[in-house]
PDB file of C-alpha atoms and ligand atoms in Angstrom:
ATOM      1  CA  UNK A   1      43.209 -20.952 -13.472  1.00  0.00           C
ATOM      2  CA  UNK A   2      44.727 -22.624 -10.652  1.00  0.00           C
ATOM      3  CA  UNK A   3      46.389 -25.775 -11.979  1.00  0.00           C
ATOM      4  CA  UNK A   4      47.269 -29.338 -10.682  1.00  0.00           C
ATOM      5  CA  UNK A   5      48.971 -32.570 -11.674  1.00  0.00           C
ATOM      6  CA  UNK A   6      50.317 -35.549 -10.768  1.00  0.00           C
ATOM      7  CA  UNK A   7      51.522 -38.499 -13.258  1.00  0.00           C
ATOM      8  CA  UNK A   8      52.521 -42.059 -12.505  1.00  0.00           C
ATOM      9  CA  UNK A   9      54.257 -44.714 -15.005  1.00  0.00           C
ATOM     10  CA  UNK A  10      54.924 -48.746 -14.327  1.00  0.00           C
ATOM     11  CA  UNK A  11      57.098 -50.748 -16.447  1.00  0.00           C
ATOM     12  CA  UNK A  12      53.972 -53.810 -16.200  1.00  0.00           C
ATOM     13  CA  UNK A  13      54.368 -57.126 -15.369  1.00  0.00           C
ATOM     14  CA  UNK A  14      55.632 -58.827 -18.191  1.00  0.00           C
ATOM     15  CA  UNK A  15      58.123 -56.341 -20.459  1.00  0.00           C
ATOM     16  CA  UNK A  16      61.658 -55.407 -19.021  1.00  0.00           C
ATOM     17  CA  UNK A  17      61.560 -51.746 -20.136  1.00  0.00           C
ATOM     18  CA  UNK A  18      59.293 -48.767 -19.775  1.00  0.00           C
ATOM     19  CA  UNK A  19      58.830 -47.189 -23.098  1.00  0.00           C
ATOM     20  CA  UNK A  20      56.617 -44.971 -21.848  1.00  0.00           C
ATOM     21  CA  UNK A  21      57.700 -41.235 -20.476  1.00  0.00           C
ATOM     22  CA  UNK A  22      55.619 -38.207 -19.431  1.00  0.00           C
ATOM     23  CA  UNK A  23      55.814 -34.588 -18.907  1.00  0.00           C
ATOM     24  CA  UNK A  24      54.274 -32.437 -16.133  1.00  0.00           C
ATOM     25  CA  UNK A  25      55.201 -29.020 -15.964  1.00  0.00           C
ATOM     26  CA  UNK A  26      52.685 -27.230 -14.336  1.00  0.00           C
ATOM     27  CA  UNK A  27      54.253 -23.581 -14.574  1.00  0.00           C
ATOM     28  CA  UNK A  28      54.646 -23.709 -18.169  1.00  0.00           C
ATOM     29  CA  UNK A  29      51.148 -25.396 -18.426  1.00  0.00           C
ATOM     30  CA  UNK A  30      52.283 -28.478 -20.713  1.00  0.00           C
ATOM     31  CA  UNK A  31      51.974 -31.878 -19.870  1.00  0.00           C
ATOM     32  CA  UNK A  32      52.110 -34.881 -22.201  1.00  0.00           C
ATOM     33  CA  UNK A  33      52.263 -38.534 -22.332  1.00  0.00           C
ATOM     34  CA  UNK A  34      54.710 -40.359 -25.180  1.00  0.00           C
ATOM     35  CA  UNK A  35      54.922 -44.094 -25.938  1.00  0.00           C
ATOM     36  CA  UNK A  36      58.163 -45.228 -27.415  1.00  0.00           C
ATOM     37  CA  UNK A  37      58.548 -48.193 -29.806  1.00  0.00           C
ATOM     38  CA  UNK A  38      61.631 -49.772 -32.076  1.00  0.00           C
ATOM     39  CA  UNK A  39      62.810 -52.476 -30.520  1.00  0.00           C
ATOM     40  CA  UNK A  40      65.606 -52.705 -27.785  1.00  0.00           C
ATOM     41  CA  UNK A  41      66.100 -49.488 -25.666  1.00  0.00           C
ATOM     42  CA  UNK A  42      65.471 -47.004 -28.929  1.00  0.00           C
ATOM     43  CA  UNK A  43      62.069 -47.157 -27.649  1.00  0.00           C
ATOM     44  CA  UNK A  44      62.578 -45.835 -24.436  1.00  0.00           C
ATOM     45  CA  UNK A  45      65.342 -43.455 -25.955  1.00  0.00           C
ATOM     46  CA  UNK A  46      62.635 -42.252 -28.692  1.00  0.00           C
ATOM     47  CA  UNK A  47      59.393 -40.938 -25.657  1.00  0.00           C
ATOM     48  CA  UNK A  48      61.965 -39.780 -23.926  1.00  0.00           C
ATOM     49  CA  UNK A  49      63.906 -37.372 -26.303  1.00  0.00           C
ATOM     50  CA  UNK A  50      60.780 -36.080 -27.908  1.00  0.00           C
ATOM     51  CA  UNK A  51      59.132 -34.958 -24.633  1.00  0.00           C
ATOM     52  CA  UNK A  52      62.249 -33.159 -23.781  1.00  0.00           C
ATOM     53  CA  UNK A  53      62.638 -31.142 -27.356  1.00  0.00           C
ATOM     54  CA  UNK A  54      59.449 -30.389 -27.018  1.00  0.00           C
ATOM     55  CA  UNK A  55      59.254 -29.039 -23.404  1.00  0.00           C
ATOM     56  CA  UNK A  56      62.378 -26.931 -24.382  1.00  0.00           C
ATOM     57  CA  UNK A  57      60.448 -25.740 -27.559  1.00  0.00           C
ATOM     58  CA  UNK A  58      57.931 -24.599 -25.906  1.00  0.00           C
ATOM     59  CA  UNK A  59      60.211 -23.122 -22.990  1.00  0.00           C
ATOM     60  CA  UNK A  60      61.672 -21.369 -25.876  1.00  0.00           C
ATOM     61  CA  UNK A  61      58.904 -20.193 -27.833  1.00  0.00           C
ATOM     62  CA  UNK A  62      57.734 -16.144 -28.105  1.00  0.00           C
ATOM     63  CA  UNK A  63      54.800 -17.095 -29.914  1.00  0.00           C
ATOM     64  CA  UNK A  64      51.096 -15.615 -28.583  1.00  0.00           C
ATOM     65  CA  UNK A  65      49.667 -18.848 -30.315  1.00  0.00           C
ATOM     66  CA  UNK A  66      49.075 -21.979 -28.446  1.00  0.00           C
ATOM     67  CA  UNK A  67      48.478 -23.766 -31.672  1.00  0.00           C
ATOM     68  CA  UNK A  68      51.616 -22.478 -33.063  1.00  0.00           C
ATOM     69  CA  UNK A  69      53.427 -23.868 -29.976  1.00  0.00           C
ATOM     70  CA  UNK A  70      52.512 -26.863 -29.263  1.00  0.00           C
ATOM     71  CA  UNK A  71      52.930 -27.576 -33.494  1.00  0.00           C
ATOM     72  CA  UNK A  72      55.853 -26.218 -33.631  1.00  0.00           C
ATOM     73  CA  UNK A  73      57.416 -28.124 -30.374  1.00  0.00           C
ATOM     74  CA  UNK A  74      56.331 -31.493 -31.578  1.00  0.00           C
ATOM     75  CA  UNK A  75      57.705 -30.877 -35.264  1.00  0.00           C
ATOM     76  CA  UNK A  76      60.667 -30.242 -33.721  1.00  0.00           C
ATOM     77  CA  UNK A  77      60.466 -33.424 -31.539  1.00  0.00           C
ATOM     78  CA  UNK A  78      59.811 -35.068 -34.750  1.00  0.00           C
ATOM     79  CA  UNK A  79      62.924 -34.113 -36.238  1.00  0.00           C
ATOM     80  CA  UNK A  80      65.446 -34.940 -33.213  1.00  0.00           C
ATOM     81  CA  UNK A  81      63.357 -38.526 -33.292  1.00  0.00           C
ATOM     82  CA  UNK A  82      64.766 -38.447 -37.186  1.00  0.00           C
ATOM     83  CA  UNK A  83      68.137 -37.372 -36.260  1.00  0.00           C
ATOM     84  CA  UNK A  84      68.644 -39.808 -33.644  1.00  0.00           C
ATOM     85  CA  UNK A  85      67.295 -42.800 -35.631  1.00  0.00           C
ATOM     86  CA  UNK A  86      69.395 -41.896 -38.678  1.00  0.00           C
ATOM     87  CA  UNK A  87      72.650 -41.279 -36.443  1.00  0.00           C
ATOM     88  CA  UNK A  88      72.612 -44.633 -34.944  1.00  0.00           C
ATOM     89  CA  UNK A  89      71.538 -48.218 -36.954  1.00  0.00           C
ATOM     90  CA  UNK A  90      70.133 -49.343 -33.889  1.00  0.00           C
ATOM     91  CA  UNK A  91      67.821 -47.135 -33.717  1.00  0.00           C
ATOM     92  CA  UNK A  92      66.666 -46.862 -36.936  1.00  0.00           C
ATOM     93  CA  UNK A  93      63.525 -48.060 -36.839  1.00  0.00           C
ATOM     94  CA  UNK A  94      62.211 -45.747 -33.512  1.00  0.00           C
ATOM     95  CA  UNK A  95      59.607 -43.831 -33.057  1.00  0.00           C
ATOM     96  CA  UNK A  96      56.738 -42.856 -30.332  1.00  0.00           C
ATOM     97  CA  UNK A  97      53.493 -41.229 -29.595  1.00  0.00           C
ATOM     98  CA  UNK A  98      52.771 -37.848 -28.260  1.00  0.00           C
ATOM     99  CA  UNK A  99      49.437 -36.687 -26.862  1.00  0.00           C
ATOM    100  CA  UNK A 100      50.303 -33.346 -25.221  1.00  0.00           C
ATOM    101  CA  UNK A 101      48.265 -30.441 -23.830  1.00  0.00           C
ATOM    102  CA  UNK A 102      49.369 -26.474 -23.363  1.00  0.00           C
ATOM    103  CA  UNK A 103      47.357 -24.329 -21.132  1.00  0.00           C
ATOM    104  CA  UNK A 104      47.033 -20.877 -21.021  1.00  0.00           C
ATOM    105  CA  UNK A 105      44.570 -18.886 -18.638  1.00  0.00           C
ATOM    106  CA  UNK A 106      41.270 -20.680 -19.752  1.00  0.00           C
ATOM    107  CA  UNK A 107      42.681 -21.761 -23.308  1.00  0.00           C
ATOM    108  CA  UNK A 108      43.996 -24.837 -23.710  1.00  0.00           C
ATOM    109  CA  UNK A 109      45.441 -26.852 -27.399  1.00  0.00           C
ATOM    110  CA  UNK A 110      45.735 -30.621 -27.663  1.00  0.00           C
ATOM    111  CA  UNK A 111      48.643 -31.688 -30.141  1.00  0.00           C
ATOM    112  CA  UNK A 112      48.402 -35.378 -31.145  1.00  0.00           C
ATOM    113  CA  UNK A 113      50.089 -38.060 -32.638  1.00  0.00           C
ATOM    114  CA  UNK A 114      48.997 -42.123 -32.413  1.00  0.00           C
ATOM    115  CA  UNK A 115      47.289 -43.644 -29.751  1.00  0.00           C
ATOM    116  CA  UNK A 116      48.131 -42.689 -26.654  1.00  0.00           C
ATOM    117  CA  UNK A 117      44.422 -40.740 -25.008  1.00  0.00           C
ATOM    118  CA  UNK A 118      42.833 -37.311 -23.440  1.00  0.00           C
ATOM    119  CA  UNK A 119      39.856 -38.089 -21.421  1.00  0.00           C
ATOM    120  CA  UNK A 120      38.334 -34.897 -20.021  1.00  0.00           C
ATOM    121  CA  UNK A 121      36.003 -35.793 -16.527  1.00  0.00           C
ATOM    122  CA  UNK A 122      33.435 -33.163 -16.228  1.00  0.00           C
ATOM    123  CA  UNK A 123      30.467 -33.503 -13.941  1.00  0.00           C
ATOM    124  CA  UNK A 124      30.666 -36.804 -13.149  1.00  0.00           C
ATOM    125  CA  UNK A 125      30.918 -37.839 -17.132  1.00  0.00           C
ATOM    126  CA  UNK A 126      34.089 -38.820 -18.879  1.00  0.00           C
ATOM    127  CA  UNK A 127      34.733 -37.764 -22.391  1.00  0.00           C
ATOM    128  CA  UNK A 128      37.363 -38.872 -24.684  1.00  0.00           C
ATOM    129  CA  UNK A 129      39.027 -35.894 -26.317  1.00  0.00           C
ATOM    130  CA  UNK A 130      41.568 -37.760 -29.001  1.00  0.00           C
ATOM    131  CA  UNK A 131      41.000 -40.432 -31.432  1.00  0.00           C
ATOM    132  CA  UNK A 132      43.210 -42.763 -31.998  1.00  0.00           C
ATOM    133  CA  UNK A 133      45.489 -43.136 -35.239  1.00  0.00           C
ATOM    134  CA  UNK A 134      45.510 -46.400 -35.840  1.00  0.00           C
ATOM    135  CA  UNK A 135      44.117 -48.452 -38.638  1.00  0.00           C
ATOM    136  CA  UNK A 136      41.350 -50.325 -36.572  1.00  0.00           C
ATOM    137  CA  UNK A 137      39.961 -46.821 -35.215  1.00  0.00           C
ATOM    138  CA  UNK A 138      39.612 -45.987 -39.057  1.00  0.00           C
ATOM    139  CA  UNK A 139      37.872 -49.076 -39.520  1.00  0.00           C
ATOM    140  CA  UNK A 140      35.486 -48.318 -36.640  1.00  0.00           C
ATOM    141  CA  UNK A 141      34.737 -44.556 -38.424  1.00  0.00           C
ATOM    142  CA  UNK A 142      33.735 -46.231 -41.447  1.00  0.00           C
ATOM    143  CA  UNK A 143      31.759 -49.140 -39.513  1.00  0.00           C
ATOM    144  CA  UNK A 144      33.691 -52.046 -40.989  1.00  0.00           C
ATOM    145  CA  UNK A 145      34.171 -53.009 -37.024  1.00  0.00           C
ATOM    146  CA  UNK A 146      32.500 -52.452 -34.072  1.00  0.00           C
ATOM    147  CA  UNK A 147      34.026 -50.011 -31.260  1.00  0.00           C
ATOM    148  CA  UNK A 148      33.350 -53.147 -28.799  1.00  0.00           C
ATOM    149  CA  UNK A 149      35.542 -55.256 -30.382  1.00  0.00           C
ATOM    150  CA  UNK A 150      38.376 -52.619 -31.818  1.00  0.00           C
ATOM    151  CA  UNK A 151      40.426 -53.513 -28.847  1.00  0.00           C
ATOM    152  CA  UNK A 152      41.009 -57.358 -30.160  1.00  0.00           C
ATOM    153  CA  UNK A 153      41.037 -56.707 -33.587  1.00  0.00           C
ATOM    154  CA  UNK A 154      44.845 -58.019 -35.210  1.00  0.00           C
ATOM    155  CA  UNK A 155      45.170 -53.617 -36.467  1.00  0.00           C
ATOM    156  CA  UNK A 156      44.180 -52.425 -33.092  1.00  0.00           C
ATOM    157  CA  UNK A 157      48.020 -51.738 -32.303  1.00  0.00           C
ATOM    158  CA  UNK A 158      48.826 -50.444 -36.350  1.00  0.00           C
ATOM    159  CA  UNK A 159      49.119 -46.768 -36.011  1.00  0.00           C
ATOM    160  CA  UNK A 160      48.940 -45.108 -38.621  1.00  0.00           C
ATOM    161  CA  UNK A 161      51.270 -41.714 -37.619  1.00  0.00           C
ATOM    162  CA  UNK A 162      54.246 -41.868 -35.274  1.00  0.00           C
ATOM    163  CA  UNK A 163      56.471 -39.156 -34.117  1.00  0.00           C
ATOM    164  CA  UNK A 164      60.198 -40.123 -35.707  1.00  0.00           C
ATOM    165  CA  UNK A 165      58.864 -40.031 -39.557  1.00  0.00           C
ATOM    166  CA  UNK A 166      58.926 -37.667 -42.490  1.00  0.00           C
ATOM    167  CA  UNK A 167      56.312 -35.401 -42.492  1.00  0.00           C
ATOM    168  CA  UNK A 168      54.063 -36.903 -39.902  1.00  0.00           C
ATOM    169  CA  UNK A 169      50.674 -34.753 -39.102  1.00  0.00           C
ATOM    170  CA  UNK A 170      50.622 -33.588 -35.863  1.00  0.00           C
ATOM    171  CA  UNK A 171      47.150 -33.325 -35.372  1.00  0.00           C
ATOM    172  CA  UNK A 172      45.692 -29.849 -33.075  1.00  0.00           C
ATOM    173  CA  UNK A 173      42.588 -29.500 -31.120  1.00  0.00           C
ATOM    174  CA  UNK A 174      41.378 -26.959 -29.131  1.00  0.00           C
ATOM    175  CA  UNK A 175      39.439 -28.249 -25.951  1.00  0.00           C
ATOM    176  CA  UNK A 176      37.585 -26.319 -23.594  1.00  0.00           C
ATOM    177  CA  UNK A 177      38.630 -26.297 -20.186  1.00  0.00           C
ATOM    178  CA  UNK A 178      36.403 -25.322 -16.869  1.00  0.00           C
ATOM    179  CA  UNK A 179      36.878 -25.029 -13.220  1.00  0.00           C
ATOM    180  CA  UNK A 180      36.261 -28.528 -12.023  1.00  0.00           C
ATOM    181  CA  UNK A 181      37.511 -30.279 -14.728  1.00  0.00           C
ATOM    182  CA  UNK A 182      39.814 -33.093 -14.095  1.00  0.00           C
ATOM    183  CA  UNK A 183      41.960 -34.481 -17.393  1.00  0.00           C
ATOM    184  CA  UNK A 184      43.922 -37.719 -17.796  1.00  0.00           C
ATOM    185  CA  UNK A 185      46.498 -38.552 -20.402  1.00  0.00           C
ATOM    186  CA  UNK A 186      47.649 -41.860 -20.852  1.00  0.00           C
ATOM    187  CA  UNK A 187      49.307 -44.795 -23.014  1.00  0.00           C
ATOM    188  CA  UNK A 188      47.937 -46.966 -24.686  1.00  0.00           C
ATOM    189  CA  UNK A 189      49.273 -49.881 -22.605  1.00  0.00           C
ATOM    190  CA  UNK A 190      46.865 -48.064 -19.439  1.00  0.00           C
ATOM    191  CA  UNK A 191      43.524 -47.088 -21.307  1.00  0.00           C
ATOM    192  CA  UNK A 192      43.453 -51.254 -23.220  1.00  0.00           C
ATOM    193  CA  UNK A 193      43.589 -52.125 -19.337  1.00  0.00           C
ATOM    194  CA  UNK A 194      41.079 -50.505 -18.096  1.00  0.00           C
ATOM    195  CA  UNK A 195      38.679 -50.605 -20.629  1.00  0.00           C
ATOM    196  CA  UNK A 196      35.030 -48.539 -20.019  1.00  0.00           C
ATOM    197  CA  UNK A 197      36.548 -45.774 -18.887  1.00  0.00           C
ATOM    198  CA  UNK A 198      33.480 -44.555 -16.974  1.00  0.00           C
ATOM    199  CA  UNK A 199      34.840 -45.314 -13.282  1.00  0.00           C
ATOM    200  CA  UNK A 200      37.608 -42.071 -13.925  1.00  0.00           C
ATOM    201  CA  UNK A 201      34.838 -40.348 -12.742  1.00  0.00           C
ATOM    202  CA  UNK A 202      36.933 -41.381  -9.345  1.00  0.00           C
ATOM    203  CA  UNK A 203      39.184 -38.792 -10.514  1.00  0.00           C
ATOM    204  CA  UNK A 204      37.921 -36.064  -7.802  1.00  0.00           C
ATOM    205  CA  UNK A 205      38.670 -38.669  -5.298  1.00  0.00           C
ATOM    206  CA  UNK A 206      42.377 -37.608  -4.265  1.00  0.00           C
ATOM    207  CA  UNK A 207      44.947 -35.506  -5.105  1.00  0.00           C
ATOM    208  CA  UNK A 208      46.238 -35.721  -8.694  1.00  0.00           C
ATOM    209  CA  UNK A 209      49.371 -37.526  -7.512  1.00  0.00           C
ATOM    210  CA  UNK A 210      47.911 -39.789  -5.757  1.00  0.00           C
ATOM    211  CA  UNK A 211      45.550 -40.984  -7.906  1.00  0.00           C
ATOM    212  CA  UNK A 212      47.820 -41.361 -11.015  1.00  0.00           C
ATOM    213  CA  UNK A 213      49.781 -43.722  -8.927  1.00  0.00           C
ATOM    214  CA  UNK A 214      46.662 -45.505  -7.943  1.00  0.00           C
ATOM    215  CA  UNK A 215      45.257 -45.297 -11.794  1.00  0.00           C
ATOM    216  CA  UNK A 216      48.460 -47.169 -12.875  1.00  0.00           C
ATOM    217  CA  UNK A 217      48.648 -49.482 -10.159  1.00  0.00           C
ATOM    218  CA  UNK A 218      44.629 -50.612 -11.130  1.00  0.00           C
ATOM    219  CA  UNK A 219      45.776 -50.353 -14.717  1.00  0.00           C
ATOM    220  CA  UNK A 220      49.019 -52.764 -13.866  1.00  0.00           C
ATOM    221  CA  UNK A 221      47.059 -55.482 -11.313  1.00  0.00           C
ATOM    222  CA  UNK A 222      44.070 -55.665 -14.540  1.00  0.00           C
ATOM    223  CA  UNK A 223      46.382 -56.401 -17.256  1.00  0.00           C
ATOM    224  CA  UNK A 224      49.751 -55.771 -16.871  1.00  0.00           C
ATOM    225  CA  UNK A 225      50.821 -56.576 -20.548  1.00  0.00           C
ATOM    226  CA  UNK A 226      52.498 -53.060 -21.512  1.00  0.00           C
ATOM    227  CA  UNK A 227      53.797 -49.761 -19.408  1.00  0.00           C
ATOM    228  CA  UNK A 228      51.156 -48.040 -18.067  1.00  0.00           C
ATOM    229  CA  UNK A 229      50.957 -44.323 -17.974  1.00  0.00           C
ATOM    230  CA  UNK A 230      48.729 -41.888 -16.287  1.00  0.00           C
ATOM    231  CA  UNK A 231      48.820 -37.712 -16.244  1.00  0.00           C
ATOM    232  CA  UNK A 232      46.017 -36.243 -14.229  1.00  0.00           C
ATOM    233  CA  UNK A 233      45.570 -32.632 -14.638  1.00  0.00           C
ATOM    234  CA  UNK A 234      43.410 -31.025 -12.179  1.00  0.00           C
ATOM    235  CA  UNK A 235      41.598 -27.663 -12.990  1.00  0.00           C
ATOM    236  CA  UNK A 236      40.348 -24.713 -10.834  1.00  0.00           C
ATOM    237  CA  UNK A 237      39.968 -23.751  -7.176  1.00  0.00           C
ATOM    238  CA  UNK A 238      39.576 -24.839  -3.792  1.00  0.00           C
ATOM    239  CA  UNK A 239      35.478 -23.984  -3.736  1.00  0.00           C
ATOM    240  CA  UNK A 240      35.290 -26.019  -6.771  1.00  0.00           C
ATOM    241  CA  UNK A 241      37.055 -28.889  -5.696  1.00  0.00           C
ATOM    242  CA  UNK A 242      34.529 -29.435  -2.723  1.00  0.00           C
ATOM    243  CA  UNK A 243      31.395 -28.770  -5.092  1.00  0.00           C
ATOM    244  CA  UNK A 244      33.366 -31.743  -6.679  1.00  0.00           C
ATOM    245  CA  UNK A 245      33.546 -33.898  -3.941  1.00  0.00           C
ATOM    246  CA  UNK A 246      30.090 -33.356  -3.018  1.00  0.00           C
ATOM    247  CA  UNK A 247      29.281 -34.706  -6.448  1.00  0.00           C
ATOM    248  CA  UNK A 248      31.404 -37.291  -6.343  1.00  0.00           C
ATOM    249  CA  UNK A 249      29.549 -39.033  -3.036  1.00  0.00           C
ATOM    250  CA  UNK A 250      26.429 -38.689  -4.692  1.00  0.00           C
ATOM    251  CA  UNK A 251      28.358 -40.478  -7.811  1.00  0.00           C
ATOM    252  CA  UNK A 252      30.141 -42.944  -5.724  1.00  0.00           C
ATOM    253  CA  UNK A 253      26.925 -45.109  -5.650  1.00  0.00           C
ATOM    254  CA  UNK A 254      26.596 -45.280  -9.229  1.00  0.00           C
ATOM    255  CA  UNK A 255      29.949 -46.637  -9.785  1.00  0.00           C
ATOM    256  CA  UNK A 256      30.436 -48.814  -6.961  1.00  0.00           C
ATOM    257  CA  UNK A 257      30.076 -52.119  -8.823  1.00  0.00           C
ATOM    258  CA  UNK A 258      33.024 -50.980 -11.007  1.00  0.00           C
ATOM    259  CA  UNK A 259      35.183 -50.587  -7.905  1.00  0.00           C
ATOM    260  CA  UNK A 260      33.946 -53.410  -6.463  1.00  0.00           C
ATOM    261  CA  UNK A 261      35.084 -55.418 -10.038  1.00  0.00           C
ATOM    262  CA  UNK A 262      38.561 -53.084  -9.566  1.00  0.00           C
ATOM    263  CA  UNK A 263      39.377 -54.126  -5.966  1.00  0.00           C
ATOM    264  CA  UNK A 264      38.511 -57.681  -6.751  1.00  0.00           C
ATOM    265  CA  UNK A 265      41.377 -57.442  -9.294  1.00  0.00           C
ATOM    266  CA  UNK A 266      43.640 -56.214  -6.994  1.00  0.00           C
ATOM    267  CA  UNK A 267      43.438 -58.479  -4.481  1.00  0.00           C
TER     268      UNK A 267
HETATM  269 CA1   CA B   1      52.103 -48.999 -25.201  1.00  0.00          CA
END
């Protein structure tokens, strides 16, 4: 299937570095979002070295398995994390997140680890493809909190697996994919910004570069409080993509008070 992707990152208004980093590599079908942590740069030096030993794993790999892959790629990211943490005190204490999808014809695996998000847009509905590792979305499972008031809870940011520890569960998902679908992957710091994700429907709007810049920049003008990261992955063919828009005007009325809350913001 024909595919296309664009991906846009902003350091936020308040923090001096971007710990975020993404991955877009359309030929080889991966593309992945990773949000560093550990204080100083190590963050920035953690997402950043495990979405490049994982790209080159999966560069590498002769494996017919997708699952296989992806695991295999973001074990190995794990490990260089380790190494790099244990070769330099500084860094000792880095890790990051890794949400990162591999496509193949119509296949297509999810390997994840923390909180960073898939949301799938299909049909003018917007599904969320990941859960989140952290102790609050455990709480929510077992309904000890709500799911409307996760996001402000004092464990909403505890995760409970990060890339850049011993034996950390990657965790794999297969997701179906379908002409017309439109997938976003994103940081944490973007998807506590813009909250009810139900106006990504907007995703058919514009090209997928285009509108991760403009996802980010919304996510940045509502909040602003961490990096914000957006991949938009953009499946199938020209005829679909006008069935799409054709939807999407008939949509556009539904969601309009969102935008209309959105460009408030932005002014
Ligand atoms: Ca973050």
């Amino acid at each position: 299937m024909k595919i296309l992707a664009g991906a846009a990152t902003d350091v936020g208004r308040v923090r001096d570095t971007n710990e975020d980093a993404f991955l877009v590599d359309a030929d080889l079908g991966l593309f992945a979002v990773a949000d560093g942590m550990g204080g100083a740069n190590a963050g920035e030096v953690a997402s950043h070295l495990a979405l490049s030993t994982m790209h080159a794993q999966v560069a590498a790999s002769t494996s017919d398995s997708l699952e296989d892959t992806l695991r295999q790629a973001i074990e190995a990211a794990n490990t260089a994390v380790m190494a790099e943490a244990a070769a330099d005190r500084a860094k000792s204490e880095m890790g990051t997140t890794i949400t990162a999808m591999l496509i193949r014809g119509d296949r297509a695996v999810v390997g994840h680890v923390g909180d960073s998000r898939l949301y799938r847009v299909r049909w003018g509905r917007v599904e969320q493809l990941t859960e989140d590792h952290t102790a609050v979305a455990e709480l929510v499972k077992v309904g000890a909190v709500k799911e409307e008031d996760a996001h402000s809870h004092p464990w909403a940011h505890c995760l409970l697996r990060v890339i850049g520890r011993e034996g950390v569960e990657v965790q794999l998902t297969d997701i179906d994919i379908a002409s017309g679908d439109r997938l976003l992957l994103c940081s944490d710091g973007f998807s506590n910004s813009v909250g009810d994700p139900s106006w990504l429907t907007l995703l058919d709007a514009k090209p997928p570069t285009e509108f991760a810049a403009d996802l980010v920049a919304r996510a940045v003008s509502l909040d602003g409080k961490d990096n914000a990261t957006a991949v938009v992955v953009a499946i199938g063919t020209e005829h679909a993509r006008e069935a799409r828009q054709s939807l999407w005007k008939r949509f556009r009325k539904n969601v309009a008070a969102a935008l209309h809350r959105g460009d408030a913001a932005d002014d």
